[in-house]
mmCIF file of C-alpha atoms in Angstrom:
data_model
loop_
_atom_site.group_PDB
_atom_site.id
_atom_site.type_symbol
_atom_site.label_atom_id
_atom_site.label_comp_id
_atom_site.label_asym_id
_atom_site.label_seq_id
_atom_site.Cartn_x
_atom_site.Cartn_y
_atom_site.Cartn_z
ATOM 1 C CA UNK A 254 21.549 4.543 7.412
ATOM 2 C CA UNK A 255 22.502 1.377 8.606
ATOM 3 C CA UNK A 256 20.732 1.702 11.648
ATOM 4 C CA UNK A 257 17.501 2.003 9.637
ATOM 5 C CA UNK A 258 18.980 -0.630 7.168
ATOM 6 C CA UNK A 259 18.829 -3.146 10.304
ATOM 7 C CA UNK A 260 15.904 -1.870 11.504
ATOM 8 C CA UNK A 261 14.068 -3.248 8.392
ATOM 9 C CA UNK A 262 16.305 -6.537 8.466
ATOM 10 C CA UNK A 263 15.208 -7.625 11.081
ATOM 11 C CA UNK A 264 11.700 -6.234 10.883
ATOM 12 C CA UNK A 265 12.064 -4.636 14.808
ATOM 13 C CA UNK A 266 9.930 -2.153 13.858
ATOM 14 C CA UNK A 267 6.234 -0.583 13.763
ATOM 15 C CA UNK A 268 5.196 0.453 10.335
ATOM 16 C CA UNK A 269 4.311 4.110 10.177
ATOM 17 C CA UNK A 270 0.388 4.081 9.267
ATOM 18 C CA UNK A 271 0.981 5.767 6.090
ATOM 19 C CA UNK A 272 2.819 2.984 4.670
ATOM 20 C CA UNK A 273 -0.548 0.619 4.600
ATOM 21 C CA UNK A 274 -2.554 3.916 2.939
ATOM 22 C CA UNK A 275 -0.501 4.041 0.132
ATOM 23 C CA UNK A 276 1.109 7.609 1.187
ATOM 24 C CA UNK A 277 4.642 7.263 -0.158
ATOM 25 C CA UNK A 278 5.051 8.221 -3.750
ATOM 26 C CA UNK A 279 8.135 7.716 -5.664
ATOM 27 C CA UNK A 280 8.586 9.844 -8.316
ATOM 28 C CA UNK A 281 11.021 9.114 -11.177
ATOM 29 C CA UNK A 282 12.341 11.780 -13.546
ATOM 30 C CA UNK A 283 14.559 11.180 -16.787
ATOM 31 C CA UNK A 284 16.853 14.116 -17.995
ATOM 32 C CA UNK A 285 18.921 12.306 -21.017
ATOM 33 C CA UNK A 286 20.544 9.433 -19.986
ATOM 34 C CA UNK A 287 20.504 10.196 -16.260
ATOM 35 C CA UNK A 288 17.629 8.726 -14.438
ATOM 36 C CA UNK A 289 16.926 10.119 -10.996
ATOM 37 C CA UNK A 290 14.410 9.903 -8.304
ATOM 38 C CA UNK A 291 12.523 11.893 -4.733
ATOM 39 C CA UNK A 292 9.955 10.567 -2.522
ATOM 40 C CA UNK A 293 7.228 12.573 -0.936
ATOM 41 C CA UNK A 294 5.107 11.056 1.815
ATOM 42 C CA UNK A 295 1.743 12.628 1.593
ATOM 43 C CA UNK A 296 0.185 13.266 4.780
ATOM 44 C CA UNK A 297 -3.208 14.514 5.585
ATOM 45 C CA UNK A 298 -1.744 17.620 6.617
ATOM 46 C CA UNK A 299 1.202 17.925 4.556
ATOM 47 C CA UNK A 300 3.577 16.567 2.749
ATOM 48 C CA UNK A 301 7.006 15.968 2.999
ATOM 49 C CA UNK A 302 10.144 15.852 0.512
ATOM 50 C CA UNK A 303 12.512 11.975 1.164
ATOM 51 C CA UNK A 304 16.045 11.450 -0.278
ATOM 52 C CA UNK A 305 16.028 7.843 1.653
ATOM 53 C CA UNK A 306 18.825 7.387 4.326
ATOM 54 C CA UNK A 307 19.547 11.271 3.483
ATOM 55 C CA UNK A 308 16.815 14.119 3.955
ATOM 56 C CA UNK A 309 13.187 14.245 5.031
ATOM 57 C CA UNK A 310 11.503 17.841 4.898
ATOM 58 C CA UNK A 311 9.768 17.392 7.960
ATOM 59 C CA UNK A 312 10.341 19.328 11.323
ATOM 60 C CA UNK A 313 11.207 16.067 13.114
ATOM 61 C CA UNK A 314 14.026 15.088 10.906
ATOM 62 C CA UNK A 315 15.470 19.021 10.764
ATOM 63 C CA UNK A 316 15.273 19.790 14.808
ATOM 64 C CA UNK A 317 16.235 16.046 15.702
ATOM 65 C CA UNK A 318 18.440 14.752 13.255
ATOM 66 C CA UNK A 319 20.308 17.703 11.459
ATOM 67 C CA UNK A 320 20.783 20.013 14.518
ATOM 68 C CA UNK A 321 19.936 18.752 17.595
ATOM 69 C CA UNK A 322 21.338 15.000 16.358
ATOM 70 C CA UNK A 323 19.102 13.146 18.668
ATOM 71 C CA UNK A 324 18.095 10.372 16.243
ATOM 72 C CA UNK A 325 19.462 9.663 13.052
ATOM 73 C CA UNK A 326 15.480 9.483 10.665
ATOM 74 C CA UNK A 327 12.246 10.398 11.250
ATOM 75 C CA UNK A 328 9.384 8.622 11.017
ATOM 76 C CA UNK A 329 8.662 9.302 7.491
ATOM 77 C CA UNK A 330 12.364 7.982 6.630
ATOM 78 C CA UNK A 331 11.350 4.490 8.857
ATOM 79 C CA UNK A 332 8.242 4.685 6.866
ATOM 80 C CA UNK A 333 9.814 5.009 3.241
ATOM 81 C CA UNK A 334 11.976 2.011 3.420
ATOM 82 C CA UNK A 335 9.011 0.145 5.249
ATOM 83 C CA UNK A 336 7.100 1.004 2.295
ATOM 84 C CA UNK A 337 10.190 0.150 -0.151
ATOM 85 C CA UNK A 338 10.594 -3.655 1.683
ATOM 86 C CA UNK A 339 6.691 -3.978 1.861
ATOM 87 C CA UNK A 340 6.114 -2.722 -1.870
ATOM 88 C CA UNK A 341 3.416 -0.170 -0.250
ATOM 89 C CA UNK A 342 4.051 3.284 -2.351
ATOM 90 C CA UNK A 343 2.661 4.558 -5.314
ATOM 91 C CA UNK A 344 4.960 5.261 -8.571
ATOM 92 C CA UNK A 345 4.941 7.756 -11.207
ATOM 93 C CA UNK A 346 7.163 9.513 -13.852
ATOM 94 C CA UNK A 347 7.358 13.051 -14.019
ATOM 95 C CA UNK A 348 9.246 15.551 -15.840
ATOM 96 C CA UNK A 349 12.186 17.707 -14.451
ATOM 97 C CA UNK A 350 9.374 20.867 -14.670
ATOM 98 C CA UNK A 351 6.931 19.064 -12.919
ATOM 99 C CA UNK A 352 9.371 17.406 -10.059
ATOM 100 C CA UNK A 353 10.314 21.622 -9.794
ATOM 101 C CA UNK A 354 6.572 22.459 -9.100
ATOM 102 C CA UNK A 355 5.807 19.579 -6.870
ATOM 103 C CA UNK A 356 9.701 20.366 -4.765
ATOM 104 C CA UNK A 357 8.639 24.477 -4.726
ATOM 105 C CA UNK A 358 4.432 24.026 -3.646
ATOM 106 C CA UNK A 359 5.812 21.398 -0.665
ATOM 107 C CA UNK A 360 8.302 23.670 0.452
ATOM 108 C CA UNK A 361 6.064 26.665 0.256
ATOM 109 C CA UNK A 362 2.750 25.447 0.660
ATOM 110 C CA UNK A 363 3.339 22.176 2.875
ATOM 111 C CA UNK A 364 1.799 20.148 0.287
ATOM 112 C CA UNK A 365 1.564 19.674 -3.471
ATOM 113 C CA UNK A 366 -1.839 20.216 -5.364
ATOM 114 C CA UNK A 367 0.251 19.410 -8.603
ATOM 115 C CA UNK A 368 1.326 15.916 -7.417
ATOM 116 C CA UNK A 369 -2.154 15.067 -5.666
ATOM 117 C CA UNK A 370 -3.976 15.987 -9.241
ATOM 118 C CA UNK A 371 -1.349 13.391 -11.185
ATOM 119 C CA UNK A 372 -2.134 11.256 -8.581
ATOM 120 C CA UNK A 373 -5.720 11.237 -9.723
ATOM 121 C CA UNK A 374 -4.712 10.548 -13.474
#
């Protein structure tokens, strides 16, 4: 994380293109007093599941980072905190049931229909 973390600092970087389209969503659920939050990056192809500094659902991040530990984020981890310092991502609020259905048709599907349809709301 801090290697990202001075990536952005010092702004040594090339935005992913996704970050000027608007393709990073944050999505913030509310169970009682506990107020939580995922990304997804929505791709043309698919989409992905972010946990900044932690987890992207992308092949990249699981064959480089996890096991082979060749880098330490993908692109779409560069790319969320790009969009975080740059103010480039789209918010929403969403229930724990709908974060479940939008978590389950990524990892099943490759991309959410759900999400992209409360995107259009």
């Amino acid at each position: 994380m801090r290697e990202l973390e001075r990536v952005i600092k010092t702004g040594s970087y090339e935005a992913p293109s996704g970050v000027f389209e608007f393709r990073y969503v944050k999505i913030n659920m509310v169970i009682d007093e506990y107020r939580g939050e995922i990304w997804v990056y929505t791709g043309k192809e698919r989409d992905y599941i972010l946990l900044p500094g932690v987890f992207c659902s992308c092949m990249d991040f699981v064959l480089r980072t996890i096991i082979g530990k060749t880098s330490r984020y993908c692109k779409h981890q560069l790319g969320v905190y790009v969009a975080i310092a740059k103010k480039k991502y789209v918010e929403l609020e969403a229930n724990p049931g709908e974060v479940y259905t939008i978590i389950q048709e990524i990892l099943t599907k490759g991309f959410s229909i759900y999400l992209k349809r409360k995107l259009l709301k």
